[in-house]
XYZ file of C-alpha atoms in Angstrom:
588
model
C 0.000 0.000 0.000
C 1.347 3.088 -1.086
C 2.453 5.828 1.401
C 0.122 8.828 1.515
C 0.723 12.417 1.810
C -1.761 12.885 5.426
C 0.817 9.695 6.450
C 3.535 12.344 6.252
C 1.129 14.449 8.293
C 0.417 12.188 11.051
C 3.574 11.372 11.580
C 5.017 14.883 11.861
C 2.263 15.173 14.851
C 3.786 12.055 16.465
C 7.086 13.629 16.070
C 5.686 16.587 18.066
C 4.212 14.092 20.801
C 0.647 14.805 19.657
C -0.665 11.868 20.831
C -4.742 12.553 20.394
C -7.172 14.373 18.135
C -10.453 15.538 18.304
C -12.612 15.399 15.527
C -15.742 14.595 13.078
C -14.877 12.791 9.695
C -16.326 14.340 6.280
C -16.060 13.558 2.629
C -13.345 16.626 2.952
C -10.903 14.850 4.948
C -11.092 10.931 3.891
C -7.663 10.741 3.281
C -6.844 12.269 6.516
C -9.101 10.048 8.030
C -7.025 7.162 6.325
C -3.759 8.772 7.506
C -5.006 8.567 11.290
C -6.207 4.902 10.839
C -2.980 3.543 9.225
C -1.230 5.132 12.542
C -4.525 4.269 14.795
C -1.819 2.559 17.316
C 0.273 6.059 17.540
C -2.578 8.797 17.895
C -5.821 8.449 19.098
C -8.765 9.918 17.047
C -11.575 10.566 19.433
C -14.919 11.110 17.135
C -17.310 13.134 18.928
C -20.816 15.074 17.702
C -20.212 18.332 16.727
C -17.174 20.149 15.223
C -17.186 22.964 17.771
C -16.891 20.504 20.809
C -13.458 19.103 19.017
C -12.593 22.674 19.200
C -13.598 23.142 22.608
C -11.553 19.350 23.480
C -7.945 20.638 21.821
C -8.264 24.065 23.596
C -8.889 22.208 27.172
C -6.724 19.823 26.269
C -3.899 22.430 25.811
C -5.457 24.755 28.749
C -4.605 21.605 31.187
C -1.623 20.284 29.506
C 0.572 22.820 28.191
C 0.528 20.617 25.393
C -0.643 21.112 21.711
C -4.170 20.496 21.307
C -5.151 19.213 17.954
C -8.624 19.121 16.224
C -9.842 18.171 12.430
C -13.115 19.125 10.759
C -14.130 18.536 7.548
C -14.041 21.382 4.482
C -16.758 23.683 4.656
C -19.334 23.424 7.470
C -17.315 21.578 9.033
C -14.471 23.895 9.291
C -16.534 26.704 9.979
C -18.099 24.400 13.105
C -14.509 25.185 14.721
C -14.523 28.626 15.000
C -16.213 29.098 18.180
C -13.937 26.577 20.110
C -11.028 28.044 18.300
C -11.567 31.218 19.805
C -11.479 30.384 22.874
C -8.250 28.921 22.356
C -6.841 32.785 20.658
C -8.244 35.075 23.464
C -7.334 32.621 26.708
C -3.502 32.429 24.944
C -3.458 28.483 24.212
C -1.871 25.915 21.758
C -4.191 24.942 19.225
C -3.839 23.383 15.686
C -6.699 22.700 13.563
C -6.821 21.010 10.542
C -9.185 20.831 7.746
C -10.223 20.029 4.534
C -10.401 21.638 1.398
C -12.105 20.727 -2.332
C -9.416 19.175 -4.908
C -7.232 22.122 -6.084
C -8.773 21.457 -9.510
C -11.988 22.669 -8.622
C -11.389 25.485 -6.557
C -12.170 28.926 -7.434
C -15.283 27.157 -9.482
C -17.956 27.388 -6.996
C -18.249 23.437 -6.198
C -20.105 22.097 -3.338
C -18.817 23.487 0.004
C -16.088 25.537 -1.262
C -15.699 27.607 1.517
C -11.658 28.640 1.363
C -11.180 28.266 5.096
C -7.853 29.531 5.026
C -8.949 32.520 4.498
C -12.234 32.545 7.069
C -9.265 31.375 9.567
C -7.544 34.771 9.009
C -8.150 36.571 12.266
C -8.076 33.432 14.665
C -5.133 31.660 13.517
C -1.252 32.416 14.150
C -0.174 30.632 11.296
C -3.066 29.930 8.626
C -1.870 28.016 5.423
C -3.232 25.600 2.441
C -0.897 22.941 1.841
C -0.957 22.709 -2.416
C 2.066 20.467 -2.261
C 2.947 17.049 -0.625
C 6.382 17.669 -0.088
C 5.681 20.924 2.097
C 4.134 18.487 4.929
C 6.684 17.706 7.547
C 8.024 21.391 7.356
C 4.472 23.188 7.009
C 3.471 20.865 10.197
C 6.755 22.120 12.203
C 6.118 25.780 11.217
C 2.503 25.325 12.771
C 3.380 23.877 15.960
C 6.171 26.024 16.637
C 3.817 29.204 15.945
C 1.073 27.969 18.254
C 3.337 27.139 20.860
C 5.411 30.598 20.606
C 2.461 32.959 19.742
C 0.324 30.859 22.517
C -2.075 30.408 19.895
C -3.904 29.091 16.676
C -2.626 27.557 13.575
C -4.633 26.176 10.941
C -3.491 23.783 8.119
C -6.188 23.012 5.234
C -5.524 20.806 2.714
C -7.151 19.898 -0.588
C -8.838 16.260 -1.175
C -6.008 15.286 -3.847
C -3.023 16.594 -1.771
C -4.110 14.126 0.790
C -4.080 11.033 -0.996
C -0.924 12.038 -3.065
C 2.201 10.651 -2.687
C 3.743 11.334 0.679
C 6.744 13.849 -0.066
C 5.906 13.679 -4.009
C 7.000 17.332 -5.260
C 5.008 18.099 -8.824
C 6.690 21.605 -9.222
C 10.811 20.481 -8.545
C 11.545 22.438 -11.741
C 10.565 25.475 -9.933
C 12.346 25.223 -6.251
C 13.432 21.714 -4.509
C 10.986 21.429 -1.367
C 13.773 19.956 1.629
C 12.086 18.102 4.446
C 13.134 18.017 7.917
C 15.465 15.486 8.429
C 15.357 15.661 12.192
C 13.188 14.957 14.950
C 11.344 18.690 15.494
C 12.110 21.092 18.091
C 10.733 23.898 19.973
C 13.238 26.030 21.091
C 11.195 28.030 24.551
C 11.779 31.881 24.328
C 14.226 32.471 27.210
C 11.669 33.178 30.938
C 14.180 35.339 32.707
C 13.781 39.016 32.822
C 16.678 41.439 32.328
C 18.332 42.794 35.415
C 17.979 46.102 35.316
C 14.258 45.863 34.937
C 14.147 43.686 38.154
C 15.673 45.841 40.027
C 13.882 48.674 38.666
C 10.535 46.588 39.610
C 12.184 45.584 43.279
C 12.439 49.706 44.120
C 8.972 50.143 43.199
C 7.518 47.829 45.221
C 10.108 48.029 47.932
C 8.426 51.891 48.590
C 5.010 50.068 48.122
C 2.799 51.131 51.563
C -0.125 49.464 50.307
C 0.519 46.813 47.865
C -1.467 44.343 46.091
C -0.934 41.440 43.660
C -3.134 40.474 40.968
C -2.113 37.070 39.204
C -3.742 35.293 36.240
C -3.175 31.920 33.998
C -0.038 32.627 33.374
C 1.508 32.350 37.156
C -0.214 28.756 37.500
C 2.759 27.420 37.383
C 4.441 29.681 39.951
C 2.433 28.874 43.432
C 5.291 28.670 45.402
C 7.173 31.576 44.528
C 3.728 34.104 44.158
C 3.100 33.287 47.916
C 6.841 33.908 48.450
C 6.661 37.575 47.304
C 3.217 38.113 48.711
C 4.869 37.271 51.876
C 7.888 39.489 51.582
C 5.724 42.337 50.666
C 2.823 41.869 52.534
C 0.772 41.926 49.634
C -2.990 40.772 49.543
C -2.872 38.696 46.411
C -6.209 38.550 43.812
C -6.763 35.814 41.388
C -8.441 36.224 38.106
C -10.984 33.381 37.336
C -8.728 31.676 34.981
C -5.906 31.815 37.520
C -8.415 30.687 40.236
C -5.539 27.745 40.932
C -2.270 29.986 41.293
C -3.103 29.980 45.131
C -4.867 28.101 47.585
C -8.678 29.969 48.534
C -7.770 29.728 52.294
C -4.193 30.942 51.929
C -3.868 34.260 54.464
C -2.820 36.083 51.499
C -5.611 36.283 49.081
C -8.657 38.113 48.883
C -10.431 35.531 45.878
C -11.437 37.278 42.606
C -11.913 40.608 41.303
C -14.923 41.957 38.821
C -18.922 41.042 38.572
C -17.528 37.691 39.984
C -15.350 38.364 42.522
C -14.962 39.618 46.316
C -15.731 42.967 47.809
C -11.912 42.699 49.658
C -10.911 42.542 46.314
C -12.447 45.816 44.658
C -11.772 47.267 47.905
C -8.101 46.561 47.658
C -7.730 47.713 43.908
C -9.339 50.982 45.569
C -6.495 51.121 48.194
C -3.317 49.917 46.351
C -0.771 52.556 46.163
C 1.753 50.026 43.676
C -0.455 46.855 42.082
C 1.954 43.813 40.879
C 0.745 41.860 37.746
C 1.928 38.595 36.849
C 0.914 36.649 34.623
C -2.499 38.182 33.494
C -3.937 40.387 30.900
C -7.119 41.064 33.021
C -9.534 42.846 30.322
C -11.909 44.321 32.724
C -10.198 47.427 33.167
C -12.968 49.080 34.784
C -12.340 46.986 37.631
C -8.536 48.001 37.816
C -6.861 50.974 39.857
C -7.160 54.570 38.901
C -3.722 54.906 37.128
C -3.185 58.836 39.022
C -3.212 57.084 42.329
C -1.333 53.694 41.767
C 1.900 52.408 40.098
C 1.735 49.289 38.558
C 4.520 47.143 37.837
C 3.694 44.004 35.362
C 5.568 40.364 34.562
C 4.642 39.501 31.109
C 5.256 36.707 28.962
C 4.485 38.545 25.803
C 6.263 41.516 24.937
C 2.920 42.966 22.962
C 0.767 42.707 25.820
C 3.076 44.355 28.471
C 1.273 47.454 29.806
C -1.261 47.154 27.058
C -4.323 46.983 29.716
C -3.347 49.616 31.997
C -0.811 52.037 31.860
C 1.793 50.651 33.545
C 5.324 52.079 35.151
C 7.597 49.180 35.464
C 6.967 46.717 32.342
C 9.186 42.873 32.813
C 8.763 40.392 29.846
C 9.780 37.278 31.389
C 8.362 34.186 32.347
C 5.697 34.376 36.043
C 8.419 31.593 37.729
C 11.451 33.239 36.660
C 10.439 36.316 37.283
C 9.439 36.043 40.859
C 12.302 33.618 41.378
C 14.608 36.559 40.546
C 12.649 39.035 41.696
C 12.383 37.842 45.806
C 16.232 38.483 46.774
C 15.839 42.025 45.748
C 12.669 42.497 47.694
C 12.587 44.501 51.636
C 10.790 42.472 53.822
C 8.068 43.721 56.066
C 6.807 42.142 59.595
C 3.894 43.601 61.714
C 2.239 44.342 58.076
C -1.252 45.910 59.461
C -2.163 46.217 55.614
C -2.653 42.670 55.212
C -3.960 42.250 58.754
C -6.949 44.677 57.120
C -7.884 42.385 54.440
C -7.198 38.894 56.247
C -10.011 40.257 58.420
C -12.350 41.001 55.251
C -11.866 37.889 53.729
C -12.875 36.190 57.099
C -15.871 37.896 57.148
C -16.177 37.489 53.192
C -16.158 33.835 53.624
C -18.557 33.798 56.530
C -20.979 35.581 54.403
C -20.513 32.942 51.491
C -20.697 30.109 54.076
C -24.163 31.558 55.210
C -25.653 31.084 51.606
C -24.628 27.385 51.554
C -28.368 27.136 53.112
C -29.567 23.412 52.618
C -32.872 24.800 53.944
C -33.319 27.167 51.282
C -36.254 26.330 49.006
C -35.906 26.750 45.725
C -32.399 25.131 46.195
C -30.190 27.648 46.532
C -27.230 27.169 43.587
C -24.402 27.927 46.711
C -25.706 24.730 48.529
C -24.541 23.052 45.572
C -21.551 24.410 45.166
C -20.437 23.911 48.531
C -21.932 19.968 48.497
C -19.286 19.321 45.143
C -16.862 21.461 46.494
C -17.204 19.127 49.722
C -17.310 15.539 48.413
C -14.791 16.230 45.445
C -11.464 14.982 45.563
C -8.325 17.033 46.943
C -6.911 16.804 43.261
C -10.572 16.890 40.914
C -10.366 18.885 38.244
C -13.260 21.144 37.816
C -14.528 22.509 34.417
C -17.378 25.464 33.846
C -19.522 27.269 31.712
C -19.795 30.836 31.212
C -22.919 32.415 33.062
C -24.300 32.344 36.832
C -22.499 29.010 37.628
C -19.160 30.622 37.342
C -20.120 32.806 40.228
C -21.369 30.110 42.560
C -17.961 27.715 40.979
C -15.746 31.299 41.578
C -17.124 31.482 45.185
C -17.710 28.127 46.372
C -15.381 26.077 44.649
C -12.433 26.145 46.823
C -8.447 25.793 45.762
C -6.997 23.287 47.477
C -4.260 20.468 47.429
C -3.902 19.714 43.769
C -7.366 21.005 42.496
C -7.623 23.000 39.359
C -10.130 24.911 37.583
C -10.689 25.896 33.761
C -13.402 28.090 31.723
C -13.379 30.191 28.916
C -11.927 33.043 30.451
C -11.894 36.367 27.573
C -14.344 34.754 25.182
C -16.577 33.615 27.802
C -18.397 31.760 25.432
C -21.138 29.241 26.386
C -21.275 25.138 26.209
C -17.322 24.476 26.893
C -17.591 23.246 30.093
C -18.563 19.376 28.697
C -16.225 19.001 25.762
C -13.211 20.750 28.373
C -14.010 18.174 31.259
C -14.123 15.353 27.840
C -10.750 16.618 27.179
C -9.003 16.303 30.788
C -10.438 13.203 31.535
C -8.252 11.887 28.317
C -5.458 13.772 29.652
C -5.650 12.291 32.979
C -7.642 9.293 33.192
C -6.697 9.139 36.732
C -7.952 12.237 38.225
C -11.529 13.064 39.450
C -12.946 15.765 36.256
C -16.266 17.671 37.022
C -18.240 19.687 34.842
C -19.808 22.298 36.258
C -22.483 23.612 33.596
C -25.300 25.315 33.391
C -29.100 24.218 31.436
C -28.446 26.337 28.431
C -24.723 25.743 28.056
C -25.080 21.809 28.538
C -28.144 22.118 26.333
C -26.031 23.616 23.709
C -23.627 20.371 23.297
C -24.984 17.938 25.256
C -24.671 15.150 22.234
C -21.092 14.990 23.725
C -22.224 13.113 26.950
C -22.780 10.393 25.082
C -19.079 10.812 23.859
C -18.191 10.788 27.299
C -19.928 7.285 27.389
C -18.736 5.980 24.217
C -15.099 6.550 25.123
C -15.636 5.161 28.642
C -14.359 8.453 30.296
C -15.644 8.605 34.250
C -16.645 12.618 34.277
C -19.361 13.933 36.486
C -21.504 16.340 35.191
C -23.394 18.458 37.538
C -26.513 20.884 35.663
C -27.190 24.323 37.510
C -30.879 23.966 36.179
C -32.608 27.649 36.531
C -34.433 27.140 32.940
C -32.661 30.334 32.078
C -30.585 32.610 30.818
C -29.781 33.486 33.946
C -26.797 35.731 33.614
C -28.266 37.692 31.029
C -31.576 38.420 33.039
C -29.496 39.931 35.559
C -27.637 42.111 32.984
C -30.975 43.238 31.570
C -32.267 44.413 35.118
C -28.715 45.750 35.712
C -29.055 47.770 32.893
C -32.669 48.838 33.967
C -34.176 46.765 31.580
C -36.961 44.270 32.768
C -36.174 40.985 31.720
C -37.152 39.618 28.383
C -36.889 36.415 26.655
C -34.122 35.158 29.464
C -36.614 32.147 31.090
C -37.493 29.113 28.629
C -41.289 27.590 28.606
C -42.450 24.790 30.108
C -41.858 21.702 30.156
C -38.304 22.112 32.062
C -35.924 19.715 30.651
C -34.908 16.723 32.631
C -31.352 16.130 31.504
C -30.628 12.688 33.943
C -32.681 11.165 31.207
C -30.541 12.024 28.465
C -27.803 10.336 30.661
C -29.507 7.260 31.117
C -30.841 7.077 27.665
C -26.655 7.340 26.694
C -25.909 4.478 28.845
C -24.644 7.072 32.105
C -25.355 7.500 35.417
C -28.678 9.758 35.909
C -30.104 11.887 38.652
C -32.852 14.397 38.911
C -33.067 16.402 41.998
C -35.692 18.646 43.236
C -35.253 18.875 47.149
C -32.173 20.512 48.409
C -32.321 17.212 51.114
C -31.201 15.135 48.116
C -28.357 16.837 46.619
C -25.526 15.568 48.816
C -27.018 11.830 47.853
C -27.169 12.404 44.826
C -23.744 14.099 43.749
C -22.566 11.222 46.368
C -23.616 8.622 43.724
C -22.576 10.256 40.704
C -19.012 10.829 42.332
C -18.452 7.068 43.590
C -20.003 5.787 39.903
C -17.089 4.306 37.917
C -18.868 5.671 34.683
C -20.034 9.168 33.249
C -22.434 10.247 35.607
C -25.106 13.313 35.697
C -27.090 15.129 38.512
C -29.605 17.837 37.076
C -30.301 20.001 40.013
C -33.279 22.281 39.782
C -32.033 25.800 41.381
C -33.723 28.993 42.254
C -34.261 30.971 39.204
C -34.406 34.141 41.080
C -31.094 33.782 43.188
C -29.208 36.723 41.693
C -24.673 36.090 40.984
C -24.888 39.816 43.106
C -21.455 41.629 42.597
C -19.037 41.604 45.842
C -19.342 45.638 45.862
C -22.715 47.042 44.155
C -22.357 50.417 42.574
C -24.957 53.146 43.307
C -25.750 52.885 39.278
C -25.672 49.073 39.522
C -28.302 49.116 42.410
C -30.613 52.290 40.803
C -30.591 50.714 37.588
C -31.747 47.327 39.331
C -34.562 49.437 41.524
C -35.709 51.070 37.556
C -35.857 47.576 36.551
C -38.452 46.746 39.270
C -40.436 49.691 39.509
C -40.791 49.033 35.038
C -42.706 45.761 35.751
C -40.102 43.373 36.367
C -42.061 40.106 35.585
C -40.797 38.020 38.634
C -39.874 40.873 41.317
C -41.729 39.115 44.174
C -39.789 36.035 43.788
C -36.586 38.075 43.028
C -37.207 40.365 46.147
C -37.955 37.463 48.377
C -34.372 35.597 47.352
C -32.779 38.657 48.000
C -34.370 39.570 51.107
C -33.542 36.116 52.256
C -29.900 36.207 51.440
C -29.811 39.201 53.123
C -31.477 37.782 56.714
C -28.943 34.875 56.308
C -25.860 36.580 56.191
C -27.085 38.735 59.090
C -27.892 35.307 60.818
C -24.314 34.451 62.191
């Protein structure tokens, strides 16, 4: 059997130590598809139901990792299917290559069926964004891609035609022209060097060496730097904030944090960024600036790994490209310590009483169920390493505030696209990555109803995740932003009948549970935990409980009263939640 050019493509991934892609076959990509079966034993294909959850798998996949994620589609629709995923992977700064298919390079340019020239529609998300039109350009066109995700922390799309698939692996048609030379050696990735120059340590040590009231806010890109975040936040003194993707760079009961920062985060935190005299970034590009100091009143000094993003968010004094770990590593012998710090002393007390306000809404009495109680009843019975996955909405609240950093636990969403519906195909992902590890997706009814096809994935590939729904039969982020905006709600609550998704998992061959009574949850997530298969619990929550903001603006709480006083649909309900949350953090 002759040796085909997607051969030569397969086996460049192996070279790379791709060792799994996600995907959906098509009459675009048969000889792909031919590739991957003659080298079945070296690379795993995992089919699943939609082309936007393979998207979704490479990016959490590379978001856990560190790895190269890898995803096919098929030309046309199929392709298209990606982008969604895809973006993800470009905004949250991850290593992504998709591949597609394209019509024979005979036809193109004539209109024929599904000629949608991807390469082009791939322009803005991808890195590195090419149509292979000759077989000999494989192995080098496949290093060029993988290098350019992994340096630009990014996309890179390869499409190629129906008859350059099934050529002749490393057949060259245009020699006459210019010889096409393929690698010869195994591939490498040389890392951009982490350490930061000298001078602009020490020009970053003064600054926060006069720091009176310092802070540290720390994103994705410290997770790999635990040890040596806590170490500065010690030698400073420094209350440190997470951003929701770096929800894991610190433990949630470590003395020195003060949890998140925006809609989703703590009032310690928004009343630190209010404080800070000198704020510390490392490793995060937080977008909501609105949420960041007043540049007139604070310095900021900022360790980034990519020179274009350095200071782009907020003007910033002191500007370090280098790597989080290497930074701080060189970075702590230049720093003053400080004992008797009272400024940290402030906010340890804040987050004490924080987190005794939190605890009180972890009401198993509540009725509707209150979506805390189930938070805290995962966050309980999980184990100290689980993994835990989310979707975009009101569940990343009660996951942000109730699902607590500890031991080895980690947590991933789609942090700048904040897309819906990656919170299955993510936890899909990670459970490939590490069969071995507790994953949980934490999702809500419209995200999981988005993709929920792939829990029978989950069952055909035999992976153990636990799926936990956040049913409100809503929208229920969006209602809130409509009333926050002064707006009554509209077209945010779905008709009756509610869905009852533990059916759907039983139909699949899964574990199922529906629960109604908050006296059932802890069974019920018990069971699904302890099953040695996929397993669901579909929780019906409280509609009306509202993902509040830790500080509420005056316009925030006058454009919420307008909402009422317009004919806000559900206002009793809503004011008796909120009344109730109220009387129970009161209560202790």
């Amino acid at each position: 059997m002759a040796r085909i050019a997607s051969e030569s493509l397969i086996e460049r991934l192996v070279a790379w130590g791709v060792d799994t892609v996600f995907g959906l076959p098509g009459d675009g990509i048969n000889g792909i598809m031919e590739g991957l079966r003659r080298h079945r034993d070296r690379v795993r294909f995992v089919l699943v139901h939609h082309e936007e959850a393979a998207a979704f798998m490479a990016t959490g996949y590379a978001k856990a990792t560190g790895r190269i994620g890898v995803c096919l589609a098929t030309s046309g629709p199929g392709g298209i299917h990606l982008l969604n995923g895809l973006y993800d992977a470009k905004l949250d700064h991850v290593p992504v290559l998709a591949i597609t298919g394209m019509q024979e390079t005979s036809v193109l340019g004539t209109g024929y069926q599904q000629e949608v020239h991807l390469d082009k529609l791939f322009a803005d998300v991808a890195e590195y964004n090419m149509m292979v039109t000759n077989p000999a350009q494989l192995p080098s066109l496949v290093d060029l891609a993988v290098r350019t995700a992994y340096a630009r922390r990014g996309v890179s799309h390869l499409t190629l035609p129906n008859d350059i698939q099934v050529a002749e692996a490393g057949a060259d048609p245009y020699k006459s022209v210019a010889p096409v030379r393929a690698p010869q050696t195994a591939p490498v990735y040389l890392q951009s060097p982490g350490l930061p120059r000298q001078e602009d340590v020490e020009w970053a040590a003064e600054v926060l060496n006069r720091a009176e009231r310092p802070a540290m806010l720390v994103g994705q890109g410290a997770l790999h730097a635990r040890e040596e975040v806590l170490a500065v936040a010690e030698a400073l003194g420094a209350p440190v904030v997470k951003t929701l993707p770096g929800k894991a760079v610190v433990p949630d009961d470590s003395p020195y944090t003060t949890g998140g920062l925006g809609l989703l985060g703590t009032r310690p935190s928004e009343e630190l960024m209010d404080e800070a005299d000198v704020l510390f970034m490392v490793g995060t590009n937080f977008p909501y600036s609105k949420f960041l100091p007043e540049v007139r009143d604070t310095r900021v000094v900022q360790f980034e790994a990519d020179p274009t993003r350095a200071g782009a968010r907020i003007a910033t004094d002191v500007p370090v490209v280098c790597d989080a770990k290497e930074g701080l590593r060189a970075l702590l012998p230049l720093l003053a310590r400080r004992d008797g710090n009272g400024h940290l002393a402030k906010y340890q007390k804040m987050m004490a009483k924080w987190r005794s306000d939190m605890e009180a809404l972890e009401n198993p009495d509540r009725h509707p169920i209150a979506p805390q109680y189930v938070m805290s009843i995962i966050d309980e019975l999980a184990a100290e390493d689980a993994i835990m996955t989310c979707d975009s909405g009101t569940i990343a609240t009660w996951a942000a505030r109730h699902w607590t950093i500890r031991g080895g636990r980690e947590f991933y969403l789609s942090g700048t696209l904040a897309t819906m519906a990656p919170g299955l195909p993510y936890a899909i992902a990670m459970q490939h990555a590490f069969p071995g590890r507790q994953v949980i997706a934490y999702v809500g009814d419209g995200g999981f109803s988005m993709l929920m096809a792939e829990f029978l994935t989950a069952v055909q590939h035999r992976l153990p995740i636990k799926v936990v729904i956040n049913n409100n039969n809503s929208l229920g982020q969006i209602l809130w932003e409509q009333m926050v905006l002064g707006y009554p709600e509209h077209g945010v609550r779905y008709a009756q009948p509610e869905a009852d998704f533990s059916a759907w998992a039983r139909s699949c061959g899964g574990f199922g549970a529906k629960v109604t009574k908050s006296e059932d949850v802890a069974h019920a997530i018990g069971q699904a935990l302890s099953h040695d298969g996929p397993a669901l619990v579909d929780v019906d929550v409280n509609p009306n409980e509202p993902p509040m903001p830790g500080k509420v603006s005056y316009d925030q709480a006058k454009s919420f009263a307008q909402a009422f006083l317009k004919g806000q649909p559900h206002k009793a309900a809503i004011a008796t939640t909120l009344f109730k949350d109220r009387i129970q953090k009161l209560s202790d």
